[in-house]
CSV table of N, CA and C in Angstrom, one decimal:
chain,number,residue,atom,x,y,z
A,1,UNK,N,23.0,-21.3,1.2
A,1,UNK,CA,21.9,-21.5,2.3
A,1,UNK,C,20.6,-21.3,1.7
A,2,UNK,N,20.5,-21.3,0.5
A,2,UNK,CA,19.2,-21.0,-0.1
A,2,UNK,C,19.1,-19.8,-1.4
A,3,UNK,N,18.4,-20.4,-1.7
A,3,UNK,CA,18.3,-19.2,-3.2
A,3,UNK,C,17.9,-17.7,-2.5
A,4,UNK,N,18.1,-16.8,-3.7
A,4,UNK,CA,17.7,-15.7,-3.4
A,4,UNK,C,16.5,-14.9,-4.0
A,5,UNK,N,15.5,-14.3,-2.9
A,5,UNK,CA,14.1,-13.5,-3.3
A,5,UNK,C,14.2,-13.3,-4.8
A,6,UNK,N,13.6,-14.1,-6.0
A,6,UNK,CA,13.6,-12.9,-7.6
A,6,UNK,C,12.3,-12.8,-7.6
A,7,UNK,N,11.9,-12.0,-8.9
A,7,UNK,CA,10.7,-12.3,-8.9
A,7,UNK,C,9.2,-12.4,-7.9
A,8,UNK,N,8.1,-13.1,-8.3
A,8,UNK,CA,7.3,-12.9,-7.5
A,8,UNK,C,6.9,-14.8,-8.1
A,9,UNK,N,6.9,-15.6,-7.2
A,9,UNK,CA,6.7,-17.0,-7.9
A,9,UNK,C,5.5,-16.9,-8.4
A,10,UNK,N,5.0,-17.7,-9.5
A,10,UNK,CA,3.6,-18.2,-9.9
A,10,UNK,C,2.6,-18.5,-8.3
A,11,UNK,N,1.8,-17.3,-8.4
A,11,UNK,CA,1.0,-17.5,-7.7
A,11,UNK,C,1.0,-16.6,-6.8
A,12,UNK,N,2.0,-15.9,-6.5
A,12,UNK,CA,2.2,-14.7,-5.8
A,12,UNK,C,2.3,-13.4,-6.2
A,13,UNK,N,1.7,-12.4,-6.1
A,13,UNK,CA,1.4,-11.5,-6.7
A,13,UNK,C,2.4,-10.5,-6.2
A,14,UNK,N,3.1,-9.2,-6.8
A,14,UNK,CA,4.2,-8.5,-6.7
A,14,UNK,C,3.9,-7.9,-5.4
A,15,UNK,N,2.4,-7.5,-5.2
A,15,UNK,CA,2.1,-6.9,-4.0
A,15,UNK,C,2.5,-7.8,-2.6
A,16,UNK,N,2.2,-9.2,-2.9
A,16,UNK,CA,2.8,-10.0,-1.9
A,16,UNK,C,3.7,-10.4,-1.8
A,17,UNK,N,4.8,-10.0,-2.9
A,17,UNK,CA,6.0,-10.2,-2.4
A,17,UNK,C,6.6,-8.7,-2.0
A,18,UNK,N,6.0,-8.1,-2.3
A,18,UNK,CA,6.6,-6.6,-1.6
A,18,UNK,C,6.6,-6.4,-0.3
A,19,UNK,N,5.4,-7.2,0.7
A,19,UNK,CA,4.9,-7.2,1.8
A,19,UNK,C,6.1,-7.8,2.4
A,20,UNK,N,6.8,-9.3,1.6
A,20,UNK,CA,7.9,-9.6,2.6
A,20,UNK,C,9.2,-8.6,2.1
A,21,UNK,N,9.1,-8.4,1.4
A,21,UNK,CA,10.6,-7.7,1.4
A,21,UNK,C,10.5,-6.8,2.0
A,22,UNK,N,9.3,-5.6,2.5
A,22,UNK,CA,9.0,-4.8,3.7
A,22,UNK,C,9.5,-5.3,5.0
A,23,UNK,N,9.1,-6.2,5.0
A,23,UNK,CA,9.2,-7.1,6.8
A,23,UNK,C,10.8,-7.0,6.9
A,24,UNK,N,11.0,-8.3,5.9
A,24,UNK,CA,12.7,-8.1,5.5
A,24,UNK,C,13.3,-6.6,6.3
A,25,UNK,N,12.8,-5.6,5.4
A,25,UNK,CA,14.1,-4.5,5.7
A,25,UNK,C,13.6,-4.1,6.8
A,26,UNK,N,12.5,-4.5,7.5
A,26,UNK,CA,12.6,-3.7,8.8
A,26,UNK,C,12.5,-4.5,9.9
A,27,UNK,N,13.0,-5.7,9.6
A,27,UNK,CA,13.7,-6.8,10.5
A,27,UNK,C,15.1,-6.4,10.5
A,28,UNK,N,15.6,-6.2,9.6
A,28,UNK,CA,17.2,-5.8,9.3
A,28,UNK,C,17.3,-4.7,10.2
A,29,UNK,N,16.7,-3.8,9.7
A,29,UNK,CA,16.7,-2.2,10.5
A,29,UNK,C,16.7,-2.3,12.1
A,30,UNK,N,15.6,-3.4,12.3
A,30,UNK,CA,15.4,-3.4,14.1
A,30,UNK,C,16.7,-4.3,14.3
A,31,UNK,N,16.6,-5.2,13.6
A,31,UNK,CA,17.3,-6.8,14.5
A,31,UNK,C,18.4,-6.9,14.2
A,32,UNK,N,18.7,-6.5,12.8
A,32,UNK,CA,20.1,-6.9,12.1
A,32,UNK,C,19.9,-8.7,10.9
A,33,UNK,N,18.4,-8.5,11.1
A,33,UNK,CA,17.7,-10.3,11.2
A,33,UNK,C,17.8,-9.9,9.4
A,34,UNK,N,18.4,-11.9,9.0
A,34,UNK,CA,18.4,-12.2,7.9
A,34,UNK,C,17.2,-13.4,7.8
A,35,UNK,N,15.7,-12.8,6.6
A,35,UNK,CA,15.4,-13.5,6.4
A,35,UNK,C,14.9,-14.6,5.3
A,36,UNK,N,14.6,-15.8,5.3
A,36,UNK,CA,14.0,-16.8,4.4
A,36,UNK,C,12.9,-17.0,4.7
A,37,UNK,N,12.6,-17.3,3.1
A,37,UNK,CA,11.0,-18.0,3.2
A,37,UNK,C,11.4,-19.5,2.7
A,38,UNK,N,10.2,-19.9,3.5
A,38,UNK,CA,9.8,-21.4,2.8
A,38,UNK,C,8.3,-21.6,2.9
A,39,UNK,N,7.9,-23.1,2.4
A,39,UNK,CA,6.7,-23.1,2.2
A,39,UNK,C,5.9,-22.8,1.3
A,40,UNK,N,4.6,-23.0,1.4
A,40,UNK,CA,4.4,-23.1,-0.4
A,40,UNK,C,4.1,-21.4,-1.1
A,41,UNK,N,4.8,-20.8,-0.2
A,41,UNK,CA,4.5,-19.4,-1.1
A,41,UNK,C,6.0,-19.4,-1.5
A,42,UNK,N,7.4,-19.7,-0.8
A,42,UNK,CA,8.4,-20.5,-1.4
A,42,UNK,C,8.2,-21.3,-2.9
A,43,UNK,N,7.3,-22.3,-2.6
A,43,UNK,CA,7.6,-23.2,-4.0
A,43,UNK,C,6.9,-22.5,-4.9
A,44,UNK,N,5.6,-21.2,-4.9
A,44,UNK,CA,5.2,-20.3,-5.6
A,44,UNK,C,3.6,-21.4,-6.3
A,45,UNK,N,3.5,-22.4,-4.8
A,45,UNK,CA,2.1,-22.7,-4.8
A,45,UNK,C,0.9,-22.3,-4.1
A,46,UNK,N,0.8,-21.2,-3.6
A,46,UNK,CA,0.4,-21.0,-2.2
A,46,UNK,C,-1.3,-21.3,-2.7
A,47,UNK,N,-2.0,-21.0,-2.2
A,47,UNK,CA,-3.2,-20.8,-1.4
A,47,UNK,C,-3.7,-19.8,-1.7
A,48,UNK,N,-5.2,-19.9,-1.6
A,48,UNK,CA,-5.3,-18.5,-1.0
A,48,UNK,C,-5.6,-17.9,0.4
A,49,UNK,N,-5.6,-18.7,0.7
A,49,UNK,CA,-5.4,-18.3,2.3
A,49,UNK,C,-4.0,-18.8,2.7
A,50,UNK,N,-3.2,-19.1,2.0
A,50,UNK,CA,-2.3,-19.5,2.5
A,50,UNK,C,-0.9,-18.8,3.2
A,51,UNK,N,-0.6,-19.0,4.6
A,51,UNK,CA,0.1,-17.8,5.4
A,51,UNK,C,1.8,-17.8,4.7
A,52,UNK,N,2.4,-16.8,5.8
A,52,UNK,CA,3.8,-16.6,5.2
A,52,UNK,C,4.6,-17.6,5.9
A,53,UNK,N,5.4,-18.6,5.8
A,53,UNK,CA,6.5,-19.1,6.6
A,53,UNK,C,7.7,-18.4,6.7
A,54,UNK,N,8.4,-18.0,7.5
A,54,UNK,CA,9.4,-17.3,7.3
A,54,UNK,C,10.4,-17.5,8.3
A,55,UNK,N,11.5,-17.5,8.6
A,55,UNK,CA,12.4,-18.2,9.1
A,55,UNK,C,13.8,-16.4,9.6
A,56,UNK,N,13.9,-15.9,10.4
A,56,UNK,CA,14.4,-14.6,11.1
A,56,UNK,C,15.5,-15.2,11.6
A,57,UNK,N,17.0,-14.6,10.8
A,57,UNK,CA,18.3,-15.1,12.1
A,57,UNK,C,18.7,-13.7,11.9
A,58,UNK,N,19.2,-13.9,13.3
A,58,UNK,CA,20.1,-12.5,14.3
A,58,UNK,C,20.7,-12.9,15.7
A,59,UNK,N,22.1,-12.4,15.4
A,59,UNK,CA,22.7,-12.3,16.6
A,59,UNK,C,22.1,-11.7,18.0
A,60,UNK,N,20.7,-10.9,17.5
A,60,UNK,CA,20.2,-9.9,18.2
A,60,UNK,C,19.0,-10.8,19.2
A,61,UNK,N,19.1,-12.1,18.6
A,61,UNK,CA,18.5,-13.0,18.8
A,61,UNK,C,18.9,-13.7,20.3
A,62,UNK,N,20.3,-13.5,20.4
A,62,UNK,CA,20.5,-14.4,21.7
A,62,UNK,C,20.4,-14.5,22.8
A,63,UNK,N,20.1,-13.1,23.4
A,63,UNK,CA,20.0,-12.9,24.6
A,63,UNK,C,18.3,-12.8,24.9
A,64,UNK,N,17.8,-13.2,24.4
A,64,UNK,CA,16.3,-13.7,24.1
A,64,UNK,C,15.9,-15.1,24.4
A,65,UNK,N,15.1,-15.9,25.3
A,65,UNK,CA,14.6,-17.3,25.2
A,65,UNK,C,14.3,-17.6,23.8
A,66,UNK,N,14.0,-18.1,23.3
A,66,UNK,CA,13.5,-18.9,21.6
A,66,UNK,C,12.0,-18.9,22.0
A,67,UNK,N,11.4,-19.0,22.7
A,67,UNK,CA,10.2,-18.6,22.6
A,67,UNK,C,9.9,-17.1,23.0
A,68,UNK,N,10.0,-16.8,23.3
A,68,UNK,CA,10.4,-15.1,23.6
A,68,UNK,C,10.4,-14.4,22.6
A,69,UNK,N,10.7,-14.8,21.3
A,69,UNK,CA,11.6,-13.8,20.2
A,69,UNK,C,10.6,-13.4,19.0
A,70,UNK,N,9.4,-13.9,19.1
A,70,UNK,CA,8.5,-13.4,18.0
A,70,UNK,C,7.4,-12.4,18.1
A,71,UNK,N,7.1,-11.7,19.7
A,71,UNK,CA,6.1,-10.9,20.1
A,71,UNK,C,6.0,-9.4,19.5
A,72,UNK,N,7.4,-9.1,19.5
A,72,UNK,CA,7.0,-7.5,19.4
A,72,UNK,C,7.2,-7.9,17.3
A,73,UNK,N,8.0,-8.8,17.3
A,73,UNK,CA,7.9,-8.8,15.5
A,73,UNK,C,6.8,-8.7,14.5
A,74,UNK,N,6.1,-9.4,15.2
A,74,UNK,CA,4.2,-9.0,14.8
A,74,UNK,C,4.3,-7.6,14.5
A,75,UNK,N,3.8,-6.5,15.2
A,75,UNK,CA,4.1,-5.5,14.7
A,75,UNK,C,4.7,-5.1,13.6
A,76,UNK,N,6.1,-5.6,13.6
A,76,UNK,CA,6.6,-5.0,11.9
A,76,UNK,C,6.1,-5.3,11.2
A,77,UNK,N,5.7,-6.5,10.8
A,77,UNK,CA,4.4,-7.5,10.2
A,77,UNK,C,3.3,-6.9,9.7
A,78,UNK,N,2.5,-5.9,10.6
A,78,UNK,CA,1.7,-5.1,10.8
A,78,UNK,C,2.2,-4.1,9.7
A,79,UNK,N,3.5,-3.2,10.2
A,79,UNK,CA,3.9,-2.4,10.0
A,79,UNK,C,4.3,-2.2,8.4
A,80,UNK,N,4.5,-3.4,7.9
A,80,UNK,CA,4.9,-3.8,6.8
A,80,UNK,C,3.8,-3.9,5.4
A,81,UNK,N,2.5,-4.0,6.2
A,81,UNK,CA,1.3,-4.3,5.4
A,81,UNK,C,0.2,-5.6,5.8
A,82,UNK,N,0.9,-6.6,7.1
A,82,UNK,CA,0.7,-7.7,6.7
A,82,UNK,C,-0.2,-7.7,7.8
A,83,UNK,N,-1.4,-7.0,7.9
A,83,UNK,CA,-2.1,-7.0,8.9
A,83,UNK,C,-3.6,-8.4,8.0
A,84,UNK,N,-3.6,-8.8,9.3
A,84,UNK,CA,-4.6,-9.8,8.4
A,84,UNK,C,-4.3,-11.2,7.8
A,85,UNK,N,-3.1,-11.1,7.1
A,85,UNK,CA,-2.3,-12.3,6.5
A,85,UNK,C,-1.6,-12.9,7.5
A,86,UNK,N,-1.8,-13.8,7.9
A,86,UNK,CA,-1.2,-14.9,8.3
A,86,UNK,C,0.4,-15.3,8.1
A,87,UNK,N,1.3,-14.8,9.4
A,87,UNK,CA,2.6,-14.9,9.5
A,87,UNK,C,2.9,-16.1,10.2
A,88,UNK,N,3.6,-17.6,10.0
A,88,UNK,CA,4.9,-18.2,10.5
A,88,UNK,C,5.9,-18.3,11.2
A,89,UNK,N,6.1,-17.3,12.1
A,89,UNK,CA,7.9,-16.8,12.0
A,89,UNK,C,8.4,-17.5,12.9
A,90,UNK,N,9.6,-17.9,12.4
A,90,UNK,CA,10.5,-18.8,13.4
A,90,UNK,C,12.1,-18.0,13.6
A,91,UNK,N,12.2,-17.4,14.7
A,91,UNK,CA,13.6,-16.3,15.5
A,91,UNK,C,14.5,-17.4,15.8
A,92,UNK,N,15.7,-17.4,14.7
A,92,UNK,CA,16.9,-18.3,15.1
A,92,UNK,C,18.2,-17.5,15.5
A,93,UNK,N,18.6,-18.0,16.7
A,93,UNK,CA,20.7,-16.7,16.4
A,93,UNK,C,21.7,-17.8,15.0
A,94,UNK,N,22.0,-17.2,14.4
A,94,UNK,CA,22.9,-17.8,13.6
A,94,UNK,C,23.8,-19.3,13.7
A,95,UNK,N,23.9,-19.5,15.1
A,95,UNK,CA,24.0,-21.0,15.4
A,95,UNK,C,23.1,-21.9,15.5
A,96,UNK,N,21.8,-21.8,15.7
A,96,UNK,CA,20.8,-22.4,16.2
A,96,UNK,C,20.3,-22.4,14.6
A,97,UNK,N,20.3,-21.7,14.0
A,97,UNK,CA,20.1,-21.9,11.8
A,97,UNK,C,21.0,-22.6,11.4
A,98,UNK,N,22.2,-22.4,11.9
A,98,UNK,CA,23.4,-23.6,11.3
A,98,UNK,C,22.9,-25.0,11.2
A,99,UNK,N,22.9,-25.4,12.9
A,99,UNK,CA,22.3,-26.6,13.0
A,99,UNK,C,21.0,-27.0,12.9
A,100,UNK,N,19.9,-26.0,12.6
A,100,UNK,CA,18.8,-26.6,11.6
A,100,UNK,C,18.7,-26.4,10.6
A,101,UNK,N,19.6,-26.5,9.6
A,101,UNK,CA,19.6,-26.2,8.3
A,101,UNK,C,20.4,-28.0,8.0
A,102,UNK,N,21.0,-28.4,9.1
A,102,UNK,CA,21.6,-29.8,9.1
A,102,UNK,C,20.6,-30.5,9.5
A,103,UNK,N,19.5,-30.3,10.2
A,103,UNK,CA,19.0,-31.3,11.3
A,103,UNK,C,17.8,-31.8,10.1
A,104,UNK,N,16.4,-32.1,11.2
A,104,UNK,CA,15.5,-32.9,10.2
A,104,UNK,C,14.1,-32.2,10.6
A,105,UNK,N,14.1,-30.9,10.9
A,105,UNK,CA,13.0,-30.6,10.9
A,105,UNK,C,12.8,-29.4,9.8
A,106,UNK,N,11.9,-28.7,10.0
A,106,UNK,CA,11.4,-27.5,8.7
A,106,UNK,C,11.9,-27.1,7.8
A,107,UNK,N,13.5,-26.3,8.5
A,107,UNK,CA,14.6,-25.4,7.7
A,107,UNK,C,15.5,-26.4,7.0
A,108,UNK,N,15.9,-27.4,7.5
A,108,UNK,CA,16.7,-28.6,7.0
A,108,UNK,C,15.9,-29.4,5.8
A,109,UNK,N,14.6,-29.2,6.3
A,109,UNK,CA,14.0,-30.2,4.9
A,109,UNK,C,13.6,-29.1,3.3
A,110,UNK,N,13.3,-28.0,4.0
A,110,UNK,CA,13.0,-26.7,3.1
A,110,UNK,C,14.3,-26.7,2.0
A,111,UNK,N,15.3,-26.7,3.0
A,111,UNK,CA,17.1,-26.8,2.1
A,111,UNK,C,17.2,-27.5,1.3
A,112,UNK,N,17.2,-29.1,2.2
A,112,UNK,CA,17.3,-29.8,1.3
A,112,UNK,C,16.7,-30.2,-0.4
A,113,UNK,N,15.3,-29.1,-0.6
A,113,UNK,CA,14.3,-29.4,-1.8
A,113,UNK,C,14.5,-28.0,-2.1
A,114,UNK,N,15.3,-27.6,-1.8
A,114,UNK,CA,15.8,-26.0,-2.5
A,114,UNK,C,14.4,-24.9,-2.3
A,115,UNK,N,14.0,-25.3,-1.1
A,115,UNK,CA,12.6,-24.6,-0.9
A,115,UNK,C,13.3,-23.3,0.3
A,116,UNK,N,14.3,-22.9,0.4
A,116,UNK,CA,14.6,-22.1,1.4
A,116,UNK,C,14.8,-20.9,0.7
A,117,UNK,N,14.5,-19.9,0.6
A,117,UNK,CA,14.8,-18.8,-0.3
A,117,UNK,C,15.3,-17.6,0.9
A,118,UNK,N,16.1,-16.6,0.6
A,118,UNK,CA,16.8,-15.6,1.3
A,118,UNK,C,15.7,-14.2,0.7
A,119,UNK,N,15.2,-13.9,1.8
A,119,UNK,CA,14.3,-12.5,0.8
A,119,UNK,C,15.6,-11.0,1.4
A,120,UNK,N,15.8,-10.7,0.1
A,120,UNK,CA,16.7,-9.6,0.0
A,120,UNK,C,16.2,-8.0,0.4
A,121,UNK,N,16.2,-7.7,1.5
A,121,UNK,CA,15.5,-6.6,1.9
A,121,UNK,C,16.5,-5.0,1.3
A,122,UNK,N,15.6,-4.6,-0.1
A,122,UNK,CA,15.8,-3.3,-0.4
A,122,UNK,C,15.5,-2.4,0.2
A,123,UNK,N,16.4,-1.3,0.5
A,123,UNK,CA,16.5,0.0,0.8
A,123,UNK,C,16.9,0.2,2.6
C-alpha cells in the first residue's frame, strides 16, 4: 500500500519529518489511525511553503460523516508542532482507502507513482 516513512526526503528537513511522525503517533494513540503521506513533501520536492498532505485511516472513523472527521485532528496537528504549517488531511475507514487506492482520484494516483508513503509512528 505504499512505501514506508525512511529518512527525511531531499528537501525535508529531519525536524519536518519528526513533526509527521508526531501526528502519526498521536493519531494512533487517539484513533487507532494509520497514516500516509503524499504529495510533494512525499516525492521530497516540497516548497517552501509547501503544506503536508496526509491521508488518516481508522475504523474509528466510521461512525463519523466523512466530512465530519477532520475537526478536532487539527489540534493534534497543533499538538504535534504543526502550528502554522499547513495540513491536508483526508479521514478514510479502511474500506473507503481500499477503494481509493483503486479508484482515480488522489490516493489512487499517489499509489499508482509510488508517491504514497506509510509514516511509521514511533513510540
Amino acid at each position: 500500500m505504499g512505501r514506508n516513512a525512511a529518512p527525511a526526503p531531499a528537501g525535508q528537513s529531519a525536524a519536518q519529518e519528526d513533526l509527521v511522525v508526531k501526528f502519526a503517533r498521536l493519531m494512533r494513540q487517539r484513533y487507532g489511525a494509520r497514516l500516509y503521506l503524499f504529495g510533494s513533501r512525499a516525492r521530497g520536492t516540497p516548497q517552501r511553503q509547501s503544506d503536508y498532505d496526509v491521508v488518516a485511516v481508522a475504523r474509528s472513523f466510521e461512525s463519523q460523516p466523512r466530512l465530519d472527521r477532520v475537526g478536532d485532528r487539527y489540534r493534534l496537528w497543533y499538538e504535534a508542532g504543526g502550528r502554522g504549517i499547513g495540513l491536508d488531511l483526508h479521514c478514510f475507514t479502511p474500506e473507503e482507502f481500499r477503494k481509493e487506492l483503486v479508484g482515480l482520484g488522489f490516493v489512487g494516483m499517489a499509489k499508482r507513482r509510488g508517491e504514497l508513503i506509510r509514516v511509521q509512528a514511533r513510540g
